[in-house]
Amino acid sequence: MNAPVRTLILGSLLLAGVASAKTTVTFWHTYNTDSTENKILTSKIIPDFEKKNPDIDVVAQQIPYTEFRQKMLTSVAGETGPDLARIDIIWTPEFAQLGALEKVDDMPGFKGLKSQVFPGPLSTNVYDGGYYGVPLDTNTQVLIWNPEMLKAAGISKPPTTMAQFKTTLEKLQKKDGNKITQYGFAVPGPYNWFLLPWIWSNGGEITDPKVTKATGYLNSPKTVAAVQTLVDWYKAGLISPSIAGSGLGSWEGMGAGKYAGSQDGPWAFPSLQAQYPKLSVTHSPFPSGAGGSVSVVGGENIVLFKSSKNKAAAWKFLRYLLSKDAQITMATTGQIPVLKSLVNDPYIKGHPYYGVYLKQLSKAKARPPHPAYTKMEDLIQGQFQEIFSGKKTVQAALDEAAQKVDAVLK
């Protein structure tokens, strides 16, 4: 065998060795296939990571949100899950309890990550005293106002207290005889996601801090008073019928000039702009009540599966997704970063609405991190619907909800 042939064979063997040494990390997510998020993930984030880590390939698989939880449950039963997954924050305790997720407290660099992310989103990863994931992206709700309608009512800036909020609603309400033609505000529906900020900001709670019982919290005088205030505003026509699930939707009402304000996450701004290009909006935090200005944490966590055969490589990709570069890159798609240090990043500071969402996030709370939260939410929302349809008093409905949630938590 001559020298050039031996060299060629040796080179081929070396290349084959390099190829076989590669580790493939599977990553499940729910970004819509046609979304900007998915495009940036697959064309920028993953290629950049693979370039910096040539021994690792990342295979991303998109799964529709509506199918994701069931697919996770099926994969856990058959031990066919991915290495990593981006999941709704409310599912982390449930899958931790099922034993599907790796506890990450002792993973390399976790303590550093823990100190760098917002505490509210981080808290959604806690189960039984340990961490079973890290926040990947986050969001919350703030108030969205039509500044032209505020100005026409003689209001120079959005309200900052509950007392100012009620006065603002009164100034914005318009009537034609007994018919209300303009509402000051629209709560989008009788759901936990929309009502929890009002309950918390007015000093109420839905469970004890350890999430062991609801009685004494969900039906406490402060929680009852907070919900009763919304009922009173609804009956007085200060907030729209959308809180009862009727009338125009919140975006539709703002677009039609019927509602001066509403509440929603950061996705509302681009959607409102696309649907109603002539509508100008401004944002403000929730008004402060007895509990402060408190909103609700949303977003997604990234979790490492216990069944993964590639934990080291998967953890490396997870940490890359939490890097400043990756977080800012995904921020350009509308995904709010979870790193506290990025509050002062020029891109974030110059963004038209990220600043107010990040400010609100510093005072936002997570929904109770409990494996049975989905069931609890259904029970509570069922009673909220009874309240706003006028079938039950606030106290009676919340007494019943507390009793049922207690049974779930036993």
Tab-separated table of N, CA, C and O in Angstrom, residues 228-343:
chain	number	residue	atom	x	y	z
A	228	GLN	N	-65.285	40.774	44.639
A	228	GLN	CA	-66.512	41.574	44.730
A	228	GLN	C	-66.337	42.945	44.070
A	228	GLN	O	-67.265	43.475	43.442
A	229	THR	N	-65.138	43.509	44.196
A	229	THR	CA	-64.867	44.810	43.545
A	229	THR	C	-65.038	44.691	42.036
A	229	THR	O	-65.642	45.561	41.393
A	230	LEU	N	-64.527	43.593	41.462
A	230	LEU	CA	-64.695	43.387	40.014
A	230	LEU	C	-66.168	43.215	39.655
A	230	LEU	O	-66.637	43.734	38.628
A	231	VAL	N	-66.899	42.490	40.507
A	231	VAL	CA	-68.335	42.305	40.265
A	231	VAL	C	-69.041	43.667	40.300
A	231	VAL	O	-69.884	43.968	39.435
A	232	ASP	N	-68.689	44.489	41.284
A	232	ASP	CA	-69.326	45.816	41.415
A	232	ASP	C	-69.017	46.685	40.198
A	232	ASP	O	-69.903	47.378	39.685
A	233	TRP	N	-67.765	46.662	39.726
A	233	TRP	CA	-67.398	47.456	38.541
A	233	TRP	C	-68.147	46.964	37.313
A	233	TRP	O	-68.576	47.748	36.477
A	234	TYR	N	-68.289	45.638	37.224
A	234	TYR	CA	-69.014	45.043	36.083
A	234	TYR	C	-70.490	45.467	36.111
A	234	TYR	O	-71.047	45.903	35.088
A	235	LYS	N	-71.119	45.371	37.281
A	235	LYS	CA	-72.538	45.728	37.386
A	235	LYS	C	-72.762	47.221	37.143
A	235	LYS	O	-73.817	47.627	36.646
A	236	ALA	N	-71.762	48.047	37.474
A	236	ALA	CA	-71.882	49.498	37.270
A	236	ALA	C	-71.508	49.903	35.838
A	236	ALA	O	-71.575	51.089	35.492
A	237	GLY	N	-71.117	48.937	35.031
A	237	GLY	CA	-70.753	49.253	33.652
A	237	GLY	C	-69.419	49.964	33.531
A	237	GLY	O	-69.122	50.590	32.513
A	238	LEU	N	-68.586	49.847	34.560
A	238	LEU	CA	-67.266	50.482	34.489
A	238	LEU	C	-66.279	49.584	33.740
A	238	LEU	O	-65.317	50.077	33.144
A	239	ILE	N	-66.470	48.266	33.818
A	239	ILE	CA	-65.688	47.330	33.004
A	239	ILE	C	-66.664	46.561	32.105
A	239	ILE	O	-67.841	46.430	32.416
A	240	SER	N	-66.155	46.084	31.008
A	240	SER	CA	-67.004	45.523	29.949
A	240	SER	C	-67.556	44.132	30.304
A	240	SER	O	-67.025	43.461	31.201
A	241	PRO	N	-68.589	43.683	29.598
A	241	PRO	CA	-69.147	42.342	29.836
A	241	PRO	C	-68.184	41.208	29.490
A	241	PRO	O	-68.500	40.048	29.741
A	242	SER	N	-67.053	41.511	28.917
A	242	SER	CA	-66.098	40.453	28.579
A	242	SER	C	-65.682	39.659	29.809
A	242	SER	O	-65.317	38.479	29.693
A	243	ILE	N	-65.746	40.263	30.990
A	243	ILE	CA	-65.361	39.537	32.209
A	243	ILE	C	-66.330	38.395	32.490
A	243	ILE	O	-65.986	37.438	33.176
A	244	ALA	N	-67.526	38.500	31.932
A	244	ALA	CA	-68.516	37.431	32.085
A	244	ALA	C	-68.551	36.528	30.860
A	244	ALA	O	-69.419	35.656	30.750
A	245	GLY	N	-67.638	36.777	29.934
A	245	GLY	CA	-67.580	35.950	28.729
A	245	GLY	C	-68.575	36.354	27.671
A	245	GLY	O	-68.913	35.563	26.790
A	246	SER	N	-69.062	37.607	27.716
A	246	SER	CA	-70.009	38.067	26.704
A	246	SER	C	-69.537	39.403	26.128
A	246	SER	O	-68.551	39.988	26.574
A	247	GLY	N	-70.268	39.892	25.135
A	247	GLY	CA	-69.890	41.155	24.495
A	247	GLY	C	-68.669	41.001	23.606
A	247	GLY	O	-68.229	39.889	23.290
A	248	LEU	N	-68.113	42.136	23.222
A	248	LEU	CA	-66.923	42.112	22.373
A	248	LEU	C	-65.721	41.585	23.149
A	248	LEU	O	-65.592	41.827	24.348
A	249	GLY	N	-64.832	40.885	22.461
A	249	GLY	CA	-63.580	40.488	23.070
A	249	GLY	C	-62.734	41.722	23.367
A	249	GLY	O	-62.997	42.807	22.850
A	250	SER	N	-61.699	41.540	24.194
A	250	SER	CA	-60.913	42.702	24.621
A	250	SER	C	-60.212	43.392	23.449
A	250	SER	O	-60.242	44.630	23.341
A	251	TRP	N	-59.568	42.628	22.567
A	251	TRP	CA	-58.875	43.247	21.441
A	251	TRP	C	-59.882	43.848	20.467
A	251	TRP	O	-59.678	44.949	19.949
A	252	GLU	N	-60.984	43.107	20.227
A	252	GLU	CA	-62.021	43.570	19.297
A	252	GLU	C	-62.636	44.877	19.799
A	252	GLU	O	-62.859	45.813	19.024
A	253	GLY	N	-62.877	44.948	21.113
A	253	GLY	CA	-63.464	46.154	21.688
A	253	GLY	C	-62.526	47.337	21.620
A	253	GLY	O	-62.945	48.473	21.379
A	254	MET	N	-61.217	47.088	21.860
A	254	MET	CA	-60.247	48.198	21.748
A	254	MET	C	-60.132	48.640	20.296
A	254	MET	O	-60.061	49.839	20.008
A	255	GLY	N	-60.126	47.686	19.384
A	255	GLY	CA	-60.031	48.032	17.966
A	255	GLY	C	-61.226	48.823	17.475
A	255	GLY	O	-61.100	49.683	16.595
A	256	ALA	N	-62.393	48.548	18.074
A	256	ALA	CA	-63.617	49.238	17.669
A	256	ALA	C	-63.794	50.569	18.405
A	256	ALA	O	-64.783	51.280	18.162
A	257	GLY	N	-62.866	50.887	19.310
A	257	GLY	CA	-62.983	52.147	20.057
A	257	GLY	C	-64.043	52.082	21.142
A	257	GLY	O	-64.492	53.114	21.633
A	258	LYS	N	-64.436	50.875	21.569
A	258	LYS	CA	-65.447	50.712	22.623
A	258	LYS	C	-64.817	50.573	24.008
A	258	LYS	O	-65.453	50.832	25.009
A	259	TYR	N	-63.594	50.068	24.064
A	259	TYR	CA	-62.881	49.888	25.334
A	259	TYR	C	-61.632	50.773	25.318
A	259	TYR	O	-60.866	50.760	24.352
A	260	ALA	N	-61.413	51.490	26.424
A	260	ALA	CA	-60.231	52.354	26.491
A	260	ALA	C	-58.992	51.594	26.935
A	260	ALA	O	-57.866	52.059	26.707
A	261	GLY	N	-59.191	50.456	27.573
A	261	GLY	CA	-58.032	49.710	28.055
A	261	GLY	C	-58.353	48.250	28.279
A	261	GLY	O	-59.519	47.851	28.297
A	262	SER	N	-57.305	47.466	28.434
A	262	SER	CA	-57.466	46.049	28.758
A	262	SER	C	-56.157	45.565	29.378
A	262	SER	O	-55.297	46.380	29.735
A	263	GLN	N	-56.021	44.271	29.518
A	263	GLN	CA	-54.808	43.690	30.094
A	263	GLN	C	-54.388	42.500	29.248
A	263	GLN	O	-55.235	41.759	28.756
A	264	ASP	N	-53.096	42.312	29.073
A	264	ASP	CA	-52.658	41.154	28.285
A	264	ASP	C	-51.145	41.051	28.312
A	264	ASP	O	-50.453	41.898	28.881
A	265	GLY	N	-50.642	40.000	27.672
A	265	GLY	CA	-49.215	39.749	27.602
A	265	GLY	C	-48.563	40.480	26.445
A	265	GLY	O	-49.235	41.185	25.677
A	266	PRO	N	-47.246	40.323	26.284
A	266	PRO	CA	-46.507	41.071	25.252
A	266	PRO	C	-46.892	40.717	23.824
A	266	PRO	O	-46.591	41.476	22.901
A	267	TRP	N	-47.546	39.580	23.640
A	267	TRP	CA	-47.968	39.192	22.296
A	267	TRP	C	-49.100	40.082	21.783
A	267	TRP	O	-49.387	40.101	20.592
A	268	ALA	N	-49.777	40.797	22.701
A	268	ALA	CA	-50.932	41.610	22.297
A	268	ALA	C	-50.523	42.759	21.385
A	268	ALA	O	-51.261	43.107	20.445
A	269	PHE	N	-49.355	43.350	21.663
A	269	PHE	CA	-48.954	44.550	20.922
A	269	PHE	C	-48.818	44.277	19.419
A	269	PHE	O	-49.467	44.967	18.607
A	270	PRO	N	-47.994	43.286	18.997
A	270	PRO	CA	-47.890	43.049	17.549
A	270	PRO	C	-49.209	42.602	16.933
A	270	PRO	O	-49.511	42.933	15.772
A	271	SER	N	-50.015	41.853	17.694
A	271	SER	CA	-51.300	41.394	17.150
A	271	SER	C	-52.259	42.564	16.965
A	271	SER	O	-52.956	42.652	15.942
A	272	LEU	N	-52.317	43.464	17.955
A	272	LEU	CA	-53.190	44.639	17.824
A	272	LEU	C	-52.730	45.519	16.667
A	272	LEU	O	-53.558	46.048	15.908
A	273	GLN	N	-51.410	45.657	16.547
A	273	GLN	CA	-50.876	46.478	15.442
A	273	GLN	C	-51.265	45.896	14.087
A	273	GLN	O	-51.605	46.627	13.156
A	274	ALA	N	-51.206	44.566	13.992
A	274	ALA	CA	-51.521	43.914	12.720
A	274	ALA	C	-53.009	44.024	12.387
A	274	ALA	O	-53.385	44.267	11.237
A	275	GLN	N	-53.867	43.867	13.406
A	275	GLN	CA	-55.307	43.876	13.166
A	275	GLN	C	-55.874	45.286	13.081
A	275	GLN	O	-56.832	45.536	12.343
A	276	TYR	N	-55.311	46.191	13.874
A	276	TYR	CA	-55.827	47.567	13.940
A	276	TYR	C	-54.662	48.538	13.806
A	276	TYR	O	-54.211	49.151	14.786
A	277	PRO	N	-54.125	48.712	12.600
A	277	PRO	CA	-52.909	49.519	12.416
A	277	PRO	C	-53.047	50.982	12.827
A	277	PRO	O	-52.042	51.640	13.100
A	278	LYS	N	-54.267	51.499	12.893
A	278	LYS	CA	-54.458	52.897	13.287
A	278	LYS	C	-54.568	53.063	14.806
A	278	LYS	O	-54.618	54.178	15.304
A	279	LEU	N	-54.638	51.951	15.528
A	279	LEU	CA	-54.791	52.012	16.982
A	279	LEU	C	-53.434	52.242	17.643
A	279	LEU	O	-52.495	51.482	17.434
A	280	SER	N	-53.328	53.300	18.438
A	280	SER	CA	-52.104	53.522	19.209
A	280	SER	C	-52.361	53.072	20.642
A	280	SER	O	-53.472	53.231	21.164
A	281	VAL	N	-51.349	52.468	21.263
A	281	VAL	CA	-51.512	51.977	22.631
A	281	VAL	C	-50.315	52.380	23.483
A	281	VAL	O	-49.222	52.637	22.970
A	282	THR	N	-50.562	52.420	24.774
A	282	THR	CA	-49.490	52.614	25.742
A	282	THR	C	-49.695	51.589	26.856
A	282	THR	O	-50.785	51.034	26.997
A	283	HIS	N	-48.647	51.332	27.614
A	283	HIS	CA	-48.701	50.272	28.621
A	283	HIS	C	-48.431	50.839	30.016
A	283	HIS	O	-47.713	51.837	30.166
A	284	SER	N	-48.970	50.158	31.024
A	284	SER	CA	-48.667	50.545	32.410
A	284	SER	C	-48.791	49.322	33.302
A	284	SER	O	-49.524	48.372	32.980
A	285	PRO	N	-48.090	49.318	34.452
A	285	PRO	CA	-48.222	48.202	35.395
A	285	PRO	C	-49.623	48.173	36.003
A	285	PRO	O	-50.374	49.149	35.913
A	286	PHE	N	-49.968	47.067	36.640
A	286	PHE	CA	-51.241	46.990	37.353
A	286	PHE	C	-51.260	48.045	38.459
A	286	PHE	O	-50.226	48.307	39.089
A	287	PRO	N	-52.408	48.637	38.711
A	287	PRO	CA	-52.477	49.624	39.799
A	287	PRO	C	-52.240	48.954	41.148
A	287	PRO	O	-52.599	47.787	41.344
A	288	SER	N	-51.645	49.675	42.056
A	288	SER	CA	-51.323	49.127	43.374
A	288	SER	C	-52.536	49.158	44.289
A	288	SER	O	-53.241	50.165	44.377
A	289	GLY	N	-52.737	48.037	44.965
A	289	GLY	CA	-53.750	47.969	46.007
A	289	GLY	C	-53.102	47.579	47.308
A	289	GLY	O	-51.900	47.805	47.501
A	290	ALA	N	-53.866	46.924	48.180
A	290	ALA	CA	-53.330	46.535	49.486
A	290	ALA	C	-52.169	45.553	49.359
A	290	ALA	O	-51.309	45.481	50.233
A	291	GLY	N	-52.130	44.791	48.259
A	291	GLY	CA	-51.051	43.815	48.071
A	291	GLY	C	-49.942	44.317	47.173
A	291	GLY	O	-48.999	43.575	46.885
A	292	GLY	N	-50.035	45.561	46.708
A	292	GLY	CA	-49.037	46.099	45.791
A	292	GLY	C	-49.525	46.025	44.353
A	292	GLY	O	-50.729	45.900	44.091
A	293	SER	N	-48.594	46.105	43.416
A	293	SER	CA	-48.900	45.965	41.992
A	293	SER	C	-48.378	44.603	41.568
A	293	SER	O	-47.201	44.436	41.275
A	294	VAL	N	-49.251	43.606	41.555
A	294	VAL	CA	-48.810	42.223	41.386
A	294	VAL	C	-49.487	41.609	40.161
A	294	VAL	O	-50.718	41.568	40.086
A	295	SER	N	-48.702	41.120	39.227
A	295	SER	CA	-49.252	40.426	38.072
A	295	SER	C	-48.896	38.938	38.156
A	295	SER	O	-48.346	38.471	39.159
A	296	VAL	N	-49.225	38.199	37.108
A	296	VAL	CA	-49.037	36.747	37.113
A	296	VAL	C	-47.939	36.368	36.121
A	296	VAL	O	-47.850	36.936	35.032
A	297	VAL	N	-47.119	35.429	36.527
A	297	VAL	CA	-46.016	34.984	35.673
A	297	VAL	C	-46.513	33.955	34.657
A	297	VAL	O	-47.220	33.012	34.999
A	298	GLY	N	-46.124	34.142	33.398
A	298	GLY	CA	-46.365	33.144	32.367
A	298	GLY	C	-45.039	32.758	31.745
A	298	GLY	O	-43.975	33.205	32.179
A	299	GLY	N	-45.081	31.927	30.719
A	299	GLY	CA	-43.846	31.591	30.026
A	299	GLY	C	-43.590	30.096	29.972
A	299	GLY	O	-44.470	29.281	30.251
A	300	GLU	N	-42.367	29.749	29.654
A	300	GLU	CA	-41.989	28.349	29.479
A	300	GLU	C	-40.704	28.048	30.242
A	300	GLU	O	-39.835	28.914	30.369
A	301	ASN	N	-40.631	26.822	30.719
A	301	ASN	CA	-39.402	26.315	31.327
A	301	ASN	C	-38.727	25.356	30.354
A	301	ASN	O	-39.368	24.811	29.450
A	302	ILE	N	-37.440	25.131	30.565
A	302	ILE	CA	-36.749	24.080	29.820
A	302	ILE	C	-36.335	23.021	30.832
A	302	ILE	O	-35.769	23.329	31.884
A	303	VAL	N	-36.669	21.774	30.514
A	303	VAL	CA	-36.469	20.680	31.466
A	303	VAL	C	-35.631	19.573	30.828
A	303	VAL	O	-35.674	19.344	29.615
A	304	LEU	N	-34.869	18.906	31.684
A	304	LEU	CA	-34.000	17.797	31.278
A	304	LEU	C	-34.666	16.494	31.712
A	304	LEU	O	-35.055	16.354	32.874
A	305	PHE	N	-34.787	15.556	30.794
A	305	PHE	CA	-35.486	14.318	31.113
A	305	PHE	C	-34.566	13.317	31.813
A	305	PHE	O	-33.404	13.159	31.432
A	306	LYS	N	-35.135	12.662	32.829
A	306	LYS	CA	-34.366	11.674	33.584
A	306	LYS	C	-33.916	10.519	32.689
A	306	LYS	O	-32.874	9.921	32.883
A	307	SER	N	-34.723	10.212	31.656
A	307	SER	CA	-34.406	9.080	30.779
A	307	SER	C	-33.348	9.429	29.732
A	307	SER	O	-32.921	8.548	28.972
A	308	SER	N	-32.906	10.678	29.679
A	308	SER	CA	-31.924	11.092	28.666
A	308	SER	C	-30.609	10.318	28.816
A	308	SER	O	-30.100	10.134	29.924
A	309	LYS	N	-30.085	9.874	27.677
A	309	LYS	CA	-28.783	9.208	27.662
A	309	LYS	C	-27.662	10.211	27.362
A	309	LYS	O	-26.495	9.849	27.287
A	310	ASN	N	-28.064	11.459	27.141
A	310	ASN	CA	-27.106	12.488	26.723
A	310	ASN	C	-27.191	13.715	27.628
A	310	ASN	O	-27.252	14.844	27.153
A	311	LYS	N	-27.228	13.485	28.924
A	311	LYS	CA	-27.484	14.580	29.868
A	311	LYS	C	-26.424	15.682	29.785
A	311	LYS	O	-26.745	16.866	29.840
A	312	ALA	N	-25.161	15.320	29.663
A	312	ALA	CA	-24.104	16.339	29.648
A	312	ALA	C	-24.242	17.255	28.435
A	312	ALA	O	-24.164	18.484	28.555
A	313	ALA	N	-24.465	16.658	27.253
A	313	ALA	CA	-24.621	17.472	26.036
A	313	ALA	C	-25.907	18.277	26.085
A	313	ALA	O	-25.944	19.449	25.679
A	314	ALA	N	-26.973	17.661	26.598
A	314	ALA	CA	-28.258	18.371	26.680
A	314	ALA	C	-28.155	19.557	27.632
A	314	ALA	O	-28.669	20.644	27.356
A	315	TRP	N	-27.468	19.348	28.757
A	315	TRP	CA	-27.299	20.442	29.728
A	315	TRP	C	-26.480	21.578	29.124
A	315	TRP	O	-26.733	22.750	29.370
A	316	LYS	N	-25.508	21.215	28.291
A	316	LYS	CA	-24.698	22.245	27.635
A	316	LYS	C	-25.575	23.098	26.706
A	316	LYS	O	-25.449	24.324	26.661
A	317	PHE	N	-26.477	22.442	25.956
A	317	PHE	CA	-27.382	23.193	25.078
A	317	PHE	C	-28.347	24.043	25.902
A	317	PHE	O	-28.631	25.191	25.557
A	318	LEU	N	-28.832	23.485	27.005
A	318	LEU	CA	-29.718	24.251	27.898
A	318	LEU	C	-29.029	25.526	28.373
A	318	LEU	O	-29.609	26.615	28.346
A	319	ARG	N	-27.786	25.394	28.797
A	319	ARG	CA	-27.058	26.570	29.295
A	319	ARG	C	-26.828	27.587	28.178
A	319	ARG	O	-26.844	28.803	28.417
A	320	TYR	N	-26.623	27.089	26.956
A	320	TYR	CA	-26.452	28.028	25.833
A	320	TYR	C	-27.730	28.833	25.597
A	320	TYR	O	-27.678	30.028	25.317
A	321	LEU	N	-28.887	28.166	25.718
A	321	LEU	CA	-30.155	28.872	25.525
A	321	LEU	C	-30.375	29.952	26.584
A	321	LEU	O	-31.146	30.884	26.378
A	322	LEU	N	-29.693	29.804	27.719
A	322	LEU	CA	-29.791	30.811	28.780
A	322	LEU	C	-28.677	31.844	28.686
A	322	LEU	O	-28.560	32.703	29.564
A	323	SER	N	-27.837	31.779	27.652
A	323	SER	CA	-26.762	32.760	27.501
A	323	SER	C	-27.351	34.104	27.058
A	323	SER	O	-28.463	34.175	26.516
A	324	LYS	N	-26.597	35.164	27.290
A	324	LYS	CA	-27.070	36.503	26.907
A	324	LYS	C	-27.314	36.586	25.409
A	324	LYS	O	-28.309	37.173	24.960
A	325	ASP	N	-26.391	36.010	24.611
A	325	ASP	CA	-26.538	36.069	23.152
A	325	ASP	C	-27.835	35.406	22.698
A	325	ASP	O	-28.600	35.958	21.898
A	326	ALA	N	-28.074	34.189	23.195
A	326	ALA	CA	-29.271	33.459	22.772
A	326	ALA	C	-30.540	34.140	23.262
A	326	ALA	O	-31.541	34.222	22.539
A	327	GLN	N	-30.503	34.656	24.490
A	327	GLN	CA	-31.693	35.311	25.044
A	327	GLN	C	-32.038	36.593	24.277
A	327	GLN	O	-33.203	36.858	23.986
A	328	ILE	N	-31.031	37.372	23.926
A	328	ILE	CA	-31.288	38.602	23.164
A	328	ILE	C	-31.742	38.270	21.744
A	328	ILE	O	-32.642	38.917	21.189
A	329	THR	N	-31.140	37.231	21.159
A	329	THR	CA	-31.555	36.838	19.807
A	329	THR	C	-33.028	36.435	19.801
A	329	THR	O	-33.800	36.848	18.922
A	330	MET	N	-33.450	35.640	20.783
A	330	MET	CA	-34.856	35.236	20.830
A	330	MET	C	-35.763	36.410	21.221
A	330	MET	O	-36.952	36.416	20.880
A	331	ALA	N	-35.200	37.400	21.911
A	331	ALA	CA	-36.004	38.585	22.270
A	331	ALA	C	-36.469	39.337	21.026
A	331	ALA	O	-37.519	39.980	21.040
A	332	THR	N	-35.697	39.233	19.955
A	332	THR	CA	-36.094	39.931	18.723
A	332	THR	C	-37.338	39.313	18.096
A	332	THR	O	-37.942	39.889	17.199
A	333	THR	N	-37.728	38.121	18.579
A	333	THR	CA	-38.923	37.458	18.052
A	333	THR	C	-40.152	37.720	18.920
A	333	THR	O	-41.232	37.208	18.630
A	334	GLY	N	-39.985	38.479	20.012
A	334	GLY	CA	-41.109	38.748	20.917
A	334	GLY	C	-41.068	37.930	22.187
A	334	GLY	O	-42.003	37.970	22.979
A	335	GLN	N	-39.979	37.201	22.421
A	335	GLN	CA	-39.849	36.348	23.600
A	335	GLN	C	-39.066	37.103	24.675
A	335	GLN	O	-37.891	37.426	24.469
A	336	ILE	N	-39.682	37.369	25.807
A	336	ILE	CA	-39.031	38.161	26.852
A	336	ILE	C	-37.964	37.331	27.559
A	336	ILE	O	-38.232	36.210	27.993
A	337	PRO	N	-36.744	37.873	27.686
A	337	PRO	CA	-35.654	37.127	28.340
A	337	PRO	C	-35.924	36.911	29.824
A	337	PRO	O	-36.726	37.622	30.439
A	338	VAL	N	-35.204	35.946	30.407
A	338	VAL	CA	-35.361	35.662	31.834
A	338	VAL	C	-34.161	36.142	32.644
A	338	VAL	O	-34.158	36.020	33.863
A	339	LEU	N	-33.131	36.669	31.983
A	339	LEU	CA	-31.935	37.115	32.703
A	339	LEU	C	-32.126	38.526	33.247
A	339	LEU	O	-32.436	39.457	32.493
A	340	LYS	N	-31.908	38.675	34.563
A	340	LYS	CA	-32.091	39.982	35.195
A	340	LYS	C	-31.162	41.033	34.597
A	340	LYS	O	-31.524	42.208	34.466
A	341	SER	N	-29.967	40.623	34.214
A	341	SER	CA	-28.970	41.586	33.724
A	341	SER	C	-29.382	42.240	32.411
A	341	SER	O	-28.887	43.320	32.066
A	342	LEU	N	-30.310	41.626	31.673
A	342	LEU	CA	-30.689	42.168	30.368
A	342	LEU	C	-31.692	43.319	30.469
A	342	LEU	O	-32.030	43.921	29.450
A	343	VAL	N	-32.144	43.615	31.677
A	343	VAL	CA	-33.054	44.766	31.850
A	343	VAL	C	-32.394	46.034	31.318
A	343	VAL	O	-33.064	46.914	30.765
